[in-house]
GROMACS .gro file of C-alpha atoms in nm:
model
  356
    1MET     CA    1   9.642   6.316   7.434
    2ASP     CA    2   9.617   5.941   7.371
    3GLN     CA    3   9.407   5.710   7.590
    4ARG     CA    4   9.705   5.572   7.788
    5ALA     CA    5   9.836   5.921   7.866
    6ALA     CA    6   9.488   6.031   7.973
    7GLN     CA    7   9.457   5.730   8.205
    8ASN     CA    8   9.800   5.799   8.355
    9LEU     CA    9   9.701   6.161   8.418
   10GLU     CA   10   9.378   6.053   8.589
   11ILE     CA   11   9.572   5.813   8.813
   12LYS     CA   12   9.824   6.087   8.895
   13LEU     CA   13   9.552   6.336   8.983
   14ALA     CA   14   9.373   6.076   9.197
   15ASN     CA   15   9.691   6.024   9.400
   16MET     CA   16   9.738   6.396   9.467
   17LYS     CA   17   9.634   6.555   9.792
   18GLU     CA   18   9.347   6.790   9.703
   19THR     CA   19   9.285   7.098   9.912
   20ASP     CA   20   9.090   7.423   9.895
   21ILE     CA   21   9.394   7.636   9.983
   22LEU     CA   22   9.764   7.548   9.968
   23ILE     CA   23   9.950   7.788  10.201
   24ILE     CA   24  10.322   7.844  10.153
   25GLY     CA   25  10.456   7.957  10.490
   26ALA     CA   26  10.353   7.852  10.841
   27GLY     CA   27  10.418   8.185  11.011
   28PRO     CA   28  10.154   8.406  11.177
   29VAL     CA   29   9.981   8.510  10.853
   30GLY     CA   30   9.981   8.155  10.719
   31LEU     CA   31   9.826   8.028  11.042
   32PHE     CA   32   9.563   8.303  11.046
   33THR     CA   33   9.475   8.207  10.688
   34VAL     CA   34   9.373   7.866  10.826
   35PHE     CA   35   9.142   8.042  11.072
   36GLU     CA   36   8.975   8.262  10.812
   37ALA     CA   37   8.941   7.967  10.573
   38GLY     CA   38   8.797   7.754  10.851
   39LEU     CA   39   8.525   8.009  10.922
   40LEU     CA   40   8.409   7.959  10.562
   41GLY     CA   41   8.435   7.579  10.575
   42LEU     CA   42   8.750   7.560  10.361
   43ASN     CA   43   9.037   7.319  10.427
   44CYS     CA   44   9.406   7.401  10.402
   45GLU     CA   45   9.747   7.241  10.360
   46LEU     CA   46  10.041   7.433  10.508
   47VAL     CA   47  10.390   7.391  10.359
   48ASP     CA   48  10.703   7.537  10.521
   49ASN     CA   49  11.073   7.502  10.448
   50LEU     CA   50  11.159   7.528  10.819
   51ASP     CA   51  11.153   7.238  11.064
   52LYS     CA   52  10.899   7.402  11.295
   53ILE     CA   53  10.577   7.603  11.279
   54GLY     CA   54  10.600   7.976  11.339
   55GLY     CA   55  10.817   8.132  11.068
   56GLN     CA   56  11.033   8.426  11.170
   57CYS     CA   57  10.851   8.460  11.505
   58ILE     CA   58  10.999   8.127  11.613
   59GLU     CA   59  11.317   8.124  11.406
   60LEU     CA   60  11.441   8.474  11.488
   61TYR     CA   61  11.266   8.614  11.797
   62PRO     CA   62  11.073   8.355  12.001
   63ASP     CA   63  11.140   8.543  12.327
   64LYS     CA   64  11.108   8.898  12.192
   65PRO     CA   65  10.789   9.081  12.297
   66ILE     CA   66  10.544   9.186  12.023
   67TYR     CA   67  10.341   9.495  12.112
   68ASP     CA   68  10.124   9.564  11.805
   69ILE     CA   69   9.872   9.277  11.814
   70PRO     CA   70   9.531   9.438  11.880
   71GLY     CA   71   9.391   9.358  12.222
   72VAL     CA   72   9.716   9.199  12.346
   73ALA     CA   73   9.937   9.427  12.556
   74ASN     CA   74  10.246   9.224  12.475
   75GLN     CA   75  10.324   8.872  12.368
   76THR     CA   76  10.648   8.696  12.278
   77GLY     CA   77  10.691   8.550  11.931
   78LYS     CA   78  10.652   8.200  12.080
   79GLU     CA   79  10.339   8.294  12.274
   80HIS     CA   80  10.188   8.451  11.964
   81ILE     CA   81  10.235   8.135  11.759
   82GLU     CA   82  10.097   7.920  12.041
   83ALA     CA   83   9.787   8.143  12.057
   84LEU     CA   84   9.733   8.116  11.681
   85LEU     CA   85   9.768   7.736  11.695
   86GLU     CA   86   9.509   7.726  11.973
   87GLN     CA   87   9.279   7.945  11.765
   88ILE     CA   88   9.286   7.712  11.461
   89LYS     CA   89   9.242   7.385  11.651
   90PRO     CA   90   8.877   7.341  11.541
   91PHE     CA   91   8.958   7.359  11.172
   92ASP     CA   92   9.068   7.119  10.897
   93TYR     CA   93   9.434   7.160  10.805
   94ASN     CA   94   9.762   6.970  10.775
   95VAL     CA   95  10.121   7.092  10.810
   96HIS     CA   96  10.416   6.976  10.599
   97LEU     CA   97  10.750   7.091  10.748
   98ASN     CA   98  11.097   7.066  10.592
   99THR     CA   99  10.909   7.099  10.264
  100ARG     CA  100  10.968   7.351   9.988
  101VAL     CA  101  10.738   7.415   9.694
  102GLU     CA  102  10.948   7.361   9.381
  103SER     CA  103  10.703   7.410   9.097
  104ILE     CA  104  10.346   7.503   9.015
  105LYS     CA  105  10.151   7.424   8.699
  106SER     CA  106   9.802   7.531   8.600
  107LYS     CA  107   9.531   7.275   8.526
  108GLY     CA  108   9.217   7.455   8.417
  109GLU     CA  109   9.106   7.670   8.710
  110LYS     CA  110   9.327   7.477   8.952
  111TRP     CA  111   9.696   7.445   9.028
  112ILE     CA  112   9.922   7.142   9.058
  113VAL     CA  113  10.186   7.207   9.322
  114LYS     CA  114  10.499   6.990   9.352
  115THR     CA  115  10.741   6.996   9.647
  116ASN     CA  116  11.106   6.905   9.694
  117ASN     CA  117  11.010   6.570   9.853
  118ASP     CA  118  10.790   6.474   9.557
  119SER     CA  119  10.459   6.544   9.728
  120GLU     CA  120  10.193   6.683   9.495
  121PHE     CA  121   9.883   6.888   9.567
  122LEU     CA  122   9.584   6.987   9.357
  123THR     CA  123   9.434   7.316   9.473
  124SER     CA  124   9.213   7.600   9.358
  125ASN     CA  125   9.410   7.858   9.553
  126ILE     CA  126   9.774   7.913   9.646
  127PHE     CA  127   9.847   8.156   9.929
  128ILE     CA  128  10.209   8.272   9.945
  129ALA     CA  129  10.259   8.374  10.308
  130ALA     CA  130  10.635   8.322  10.312
  131GLY     CA  131  10.726   8.634  10.508
  132ALA     CA  132  11.049   8.767  10.361
  133GLY     CA  133  11.099   8.449  10.156
  134SER     CA  134  11.385   8.214  10.235
  135PHE     CA  135  11.624   8.402  10.458
  136GLU     CA  136  11.969   8.376  10.611
  137SER     CA  137  12.125   8.610  10.865
  138ARG     CA  138  12.399   8.834  10.726
  139ARG     CA  139  12.738   8.734  10.863
  140PRO     CA  140  12.995   8.978  11.004
  141PRO     CA  141  13.280   9.058  10.760
  142VAL     CA  142  13.548   8.859  10.942
  143GLU     CA  143  13.729   8.535  10.871
  144ASN     CA  144  13.527   8.221  10.958
  145PRO     CA  145  13.252   8.406  11.151
  146ASP     CA  146  13.064   8.085  11.240
  147ARG     CA  147  13.347   7.897  11.411
  148PHE     CA  148  13.186   7.963  11.753
  149LEU     CA  149  12.826   7.952  11.632
  150GLY     CA  150  12.607   7.833  11.918
  151ASN     CA  151  12.897   7.870  12.161
  152GLY     CA  152  12.938   8.244  12.189
  153ILE     CA  153  12.817   8.365  11.851
  154GLU     CA  154  12.448   8.392  11.757
  155TYR     CA  155  12.236   8.570  11.497
  156ALA     CA  156  11.909   8.535  11.689
  157VAL     CA  157  11.798   8.498  12.052
  158ARG     CA  158  11.636   8.157  12.083
  159ASP     CA  159  11.651   8.119  12.461
  160ILE     CA  160  11.665   8.436  12.668
  161LYS     CA  161  11.770   8.244  12.980
  162LYS     CA  162  12.105   8.172  12.813
  163TYR     CA  163  12.207   8.537  12.860
  164LYS     CA  164  12.138   8.576  13.229
  165ASN     CA  165  12.435   8.730  13.417
  166LYS     CA  166  12.645   8.728  13.098
  167GLU     CA  167  12.861   8.998  12.941
  168ILE     CA  168  12.718   9.050  12.593
  169VAL     CA  169  12.820   9.247  12.285
  170ILE     CA  170  12.537   9.331  12.047
  171PHE     CA  171  12.606   9.455  11.693
  172GLY     CA  172  12.358   9.642  11.475
  173GLY     CA  173  12.147   9.954  11.439
  174GLY     CA  174  11.800   9.824  11.359
  175ASP     CA  175  11.499   9.703  11.555
  176SER     CA  176  11.650   9.368  11.660
  177ALA     CA  177  11.968   9.524  11.800
  178LEU     CA  178  11.772   9.790  11.989
  179ASP     CA  179  11.499   9.554  12.114
  180TRP     CA  180  11.742   9.297  12.246
  181SER     CA  181  11.974   9.555  12.401
  182VAL     CA  182  11.678   9.683  12.604
  183GLU     CA  183  11.541   9.337  12.690
  184LEU     CA  184  11.873   9.174  12.779
  185ALA     CA  185  11.980   9.473  12.988
  186LYS     CA  186  11.721   9.349  13.242
  187ILE     CA  187  11.909   9.022  13.305
  188ALA     CA  188  12.264   9.057  13.170
  189LYS     CA  189  12.572   9.142  13.373
  190LYS     CA  190  12.692   9.389  13.110
  191ILE     CA  191  12.569   9.498  12.765
  192TYR     CA  192  12.774   9.659  12.489
  193LEU     CA  193  12.583   9.793  12.187
  194VAL     CA  194  12.810   9.846  11.887
  195HIS     CA  195  12.713  10.052  11.581
  196ARG     CA  196  12.913  10.232  11.314
  197ARG     CA  197  12.725  10.560  11.351
  198ASP     CA  198  12.502  10.746  11.596
  199ASP     CA  199  12.196  10.692  11.380
  200PHE     CA  200  11.957  10.401  11.440
  201ARG     CA  201  11.690  10.253  11.214
  202GLY     CA  202  11.464  10.111  11.483
  203ALA     CA  203  11.150  10.235  11.652
  204GLN     CA  204  11.192  10.577  11.815
  205HIS     CA  205  11.041  10.457  12.143
  206THR     CA  206  11.291  10.170  12.172
  207GLU     CA  207  11.582  10.397  12.080
  208SER     CA  208  11.476  10.633  12.361
  209GLN     CA  209  11.469  10.340  12.604
  210MET     CA  210  11.817  10.235  12.492
  211ARG     CA  211  11.958  10.587  12.537
  212ASN     CA  212  11.809  10.609  12.886
  213LEU     CA  213  11.978  10.279  12.972
  214VAL     CA  214  12.305  10.421  12.838
  215LYS     CA  215  12.266  10.722  13.070
  216SER     CA  216  12.198  10.494  13.367
  217GLY     CA  217  12.502  10.279  13.286
  218ASN     CA  218  12.305   9.964  13.201
  219ILE     CA  219  12.420   9.972  12.839
  220ASN     CA  220  12.766  10.070  12.712
  221LEU     CA  221  12.714  10.232  12.370
  222LYS     CA  222  13.016  10.192  12.138
  223ILE     CA  223  12.992  10.445  11.852
  224PRO     CA  224  13.133  10.467  11.587
  225TYR     CA  225  13.278  10.115  11.590
  226ILE     CA  226  13.268   9.810  11.364
  227ILE     CA  227  13.367   9.447  11.413
  228LYS     CA  228  13.733   9.376  11.335
  229ASP     CA  229  13.769   9.016  11.454
  230ILE     CA  230  13.620   8.738  11.665
  231ASN     CA  231  13.861   8.610  11.930
  232GLY     CA  232  13.919   8.268  12.077
  233VAL     CA  233  14.117   7.950  12.012
  234ASP     CA  234  13.927   7.656  12.158
  235ALA     CA  235  13.645   7.873  12.292
  236PHE     CA  236  13.498   8.215  12.223
  237SER     CA  237  13.665   8.487  12.431
  238GLY     CA  238  13.549   8.817  12.288
  239VAL     CA  239  13.577   9.056  11.995
  240ASP     CA  240  13.807   9.319  11.851
  241LEU     CA  241  13.640   9.646  11.755
  242MET     CA  242  13.780   9.909  11.519
  243HIS     CA  243  13.696  10.277  11.554
  244PHE     CA  244  13.528  10.373  11.227
  245GLU     CA  245  13.721  10.701  11.196
  246SER     CA  246  14.053  10.669  11.381
  247LYS     CA  247  14.095  10.296  11.294
  248GLU     CA  248  14.215  10.227  11.650
  249ILE     CA  249  14.152   9.872  11.778
  250GLU     CA  250  13.977   9.795  12.106
  251THR     CA  251  13.942   9.444  12.249
  252ILE     CA  252  13.634   9.352  12.451
  253GLU     CA  253  13.627   9.031  12.653
  254CYS     CA  254  13.275   8.892  12.678
  255ASP     CA  255  13.069   8.574  12.708
  256GLU     CA  256  12.838   8.619  12.408
  257ALA     CA  257  12.817   8.818  12.086
  258LEU     CA  258  12.493   8.880  11.896
  259PHE     CA  259  12.502   9.004  11.536
  260PHE     CA  260  12.192   9.173  11.397
  261PHE     CA  261  12.304   9.281  11.051
  262GLY     CA  262  11.975   9.192  10.887
  263LEU     CA  263  11.879   8.910  10.651
  264ASN     CA  264  11.974   8.803  10.304
  265LYS     CA  265  11.637   8.737  10.146
  266GLN     CA  266  11.584   8.490   9.864
  267LEU     CA  267  11.257   8.428   9.681
  268GLY     CA  268  11.386   8.091   9.557
  269PRO     CA  269  11.158   7.901   9.313
  270ILE     CA  270  10.898   8.182   9.326
  271LEU     CA  271  11.116   8.361   9.070
  272ASP     CA  272  11.029   8.089   8.816
  273TRP     CA  273  10.649   8.114   8.855
  274GLU     CA  274  10.599   8.415   8.625
  275ILE     CA  275  10.449   8.615   8.910
  276GLU     CA  276  10.485   8.991   8.883
  277LEU     CA  277  10.749   9.125   9.122
  278SER     CA  278  10.856   9.466   9.245
  279GLU     CA  279  11.191   9.499   9.425
  280LYS     CA  280  11.198   9.132   9.528
  281LYS     CA  281  10.841   9.139   9.659
  282ILE     CA  282  10.523   9.009   9.498
  283SER     CA  283  10.292   9.269   9.348
  284VAL     CA  284   9.923   9.233   9.443
  285ASN     CA  285   9.602   9.430   9.405
  286THR     CA  286   9.442   9.572   9.718
  287GLU     CA  287   9.093   9.440   9.649
  288ASN     CA  288   9.172   9.076   9.729
  289PHE     CA  289   9.557   9.057   9.734
  290GLU     CA  290   9.567   8.837   9.428
  291THR     CA  291   9.877   8.836   9.208
  292ASN     CA  292   9.876   8.862   8.830
  293LYS     CA  293   9.797   8.487   8.832
  294LYS     CA  294   9.435   8.395   8.904
  295GLY     CA  295   9.410   8.188   9.220
  296ILE     CA  296   9.756   8.283   9.351
  297PHE     CA  297   9.754   8.527   9.641
  298ALA     CA  298  10.041   8.686   9.834
  299VAL     CA  299   9.980   8.798  10.194
  300GLY     CA  300  10.204   8.935  10.466
  301ASP     CA  301  10.559   9.066  10.430
  302ILE     CA  302  10.612   8.889  10.096
  303ASN     CA  303  10.379   9.125   9.907
  304THR     CA  304  10.392   9.488   9.803
  305TYR     CA  305  10.139   9.756   9.704
  306PRO     CA  306  10.108  10.134   9.751
  307GLY     CA  307  10.110  10.214  10.122
  308LYS     CA  308  10.226   9.865  10.229
  309LEU     CA  309  10.342   9.825  10.590
  310ASP     CA  310  10.531   9.513  10.702
  311LEU     CA  311  10.324   9.447  11.014
  312ILE     CA  312  10.166   9.120  11.126
  313LEU     CA  313   9.829   9.291  11.173
  314CYS     CA  314   9.839   9.413  10.810
  315GLY     CA  315   9.897   9.055  10.698
  316PHE     CA  316   9.591   8.947  10.897
  317HIS     CA  317   9.379   9.204  10.712
  318GLU     CA  318   9.519   9.101  10.373
  319THR     CA  319   9.456   8.730  10.414
  320THR     CA  320   9.103   8.791  10.547
  321LEU     CA  321   9.007   8.957  10.219
  322ALA     CA  322   9.205   8.706  10.010
  323VAL     CA  323   9.019   8.410  10.165
  324GLN     CA  324   8.690   8.569  10.060
  325GLU     CA  325   8.807   8.562   9.699
  326ALA     CA  326   8.936   8.205   9.739
  327TYR     CA  327   8.586   8.099   9.849
  328LYS     CA  328   8.436   8.257   9.537
  329ARG     CA  329   8.679   8.066   9.317
  330ILE     CA  330   8.576   7.736   9.477
  331ASN     CA  331   8.205   7.821   9.481
  332PRO     CA  332   8.143   8.037   9.171
  333GLY     CA  333   7.819   8.229   9.181
  334GLU     CA  334   7.761   8.168   9.554
  335ARG     CA  335   7.746   8.445   9.810
  336VAL     CA  336   8.028   8.432  10.063
  337PRO     CA  337   7.865   8.327  10.394
  338PHE     CA  338   8.008   8.615  10.591
  339GLY     CA  339   7.888   8.658  10.946
  340TYR     CA  340   8.014   8.803  11.275
  341THR     CA  341   8.143   8.536  11.512
  342THR     CA  342   7.973   8.725  11.797
  343SER     CA  343   7.627   8.658  11.647
  344ASN     CA  344   7.677   8.326  11.466
  345LYS     CA  345   7.577   8.048  11.705
  346GLY     CA  346   7.709   7.778  11.474
  347LEU     CA  347   8.054   7.934  11.468
  348GLN     CA  348   8.047   7.991  11.842
  349GLU     CA  349   7.977   7.624  11.899
  350LYS     CA  350   8.254   7.522  11.660
  351LEU     CA  351   8.500   7.759  11.823
  352LYS     CA  352   8.387   7.640  12.169
  353VAL     CA  353   8.317   7.992  12.286
  354ASN     CA  354   8.212   8.016  12.652
  355LYS     CA  355   7.876   8.196  12.632
  356SER     CA  356   7.824   8.216  13.004
   0.00000   0.00000   0.00000
């Protein structure tokens, strides 16, 4: 490298934002990474392609209760994100929304990360906490399914109050369809749950709740039916269903239709980073959840390993161990200053714990 090129590189590096950990994904696991890093005195930069913090919790189910956070009986997706944001207030981090990481390049033991808006970061550690990756709700197989989007057709519940005293048709056989059928039955005028077979993929407890509501008349279960068409000229008026076996058509007039056919998941630029993948997920070891690239970790739903469960609490465990390794990379040869927050007075003061 000639002298001019070396000088240009030095100037470029000086203008980069340097951080201990660059986190891709501002969902629950990304936010908890900030907490664990903060306990060890590390700073973070959070990058997310969405226009708001919270990942799938905010984008897909802000009002849906979450029951498997230890010590919390139940909490909506929105409440969970708000609690995590409160928890990381004492620590050093920045958030970059509407920002997608486009490329990464190694520089010695560090990484140069470039985004779609030409921001550049220099970091020792990259944490991929991107949930399922970039995602888009699967559309129903009808002509122009989005023509009433936001005005009768939705692929996620963003405001539960919108459905009060409404007649609603819900399509799907997974957790989202079951969860929202049960939740909305509490406030809706009428609920139809439509599925092509009498076999559901959701939690057994929620399915039992749904079937009890069917028996009590609070939910009208339409099996085996599929969507045939979405009705309406200037405004949404309902749907046509087709019996899966007899092919007979039934029209249902309703106020709202919710489609929970799952997500189309895309890993996007991650595919170009030479990271080892397995079935569209990132392979990691279970010692520190590092990928095949030193200094690049994958935590939460984006990763895979033997025995993997896609639960938020599992992502919390994974990133806790990964941050320990990130500290070692930044401070080679030093012991990780691990300590219980219950006995560390310095941490208690920083976290503003009420000791009374």
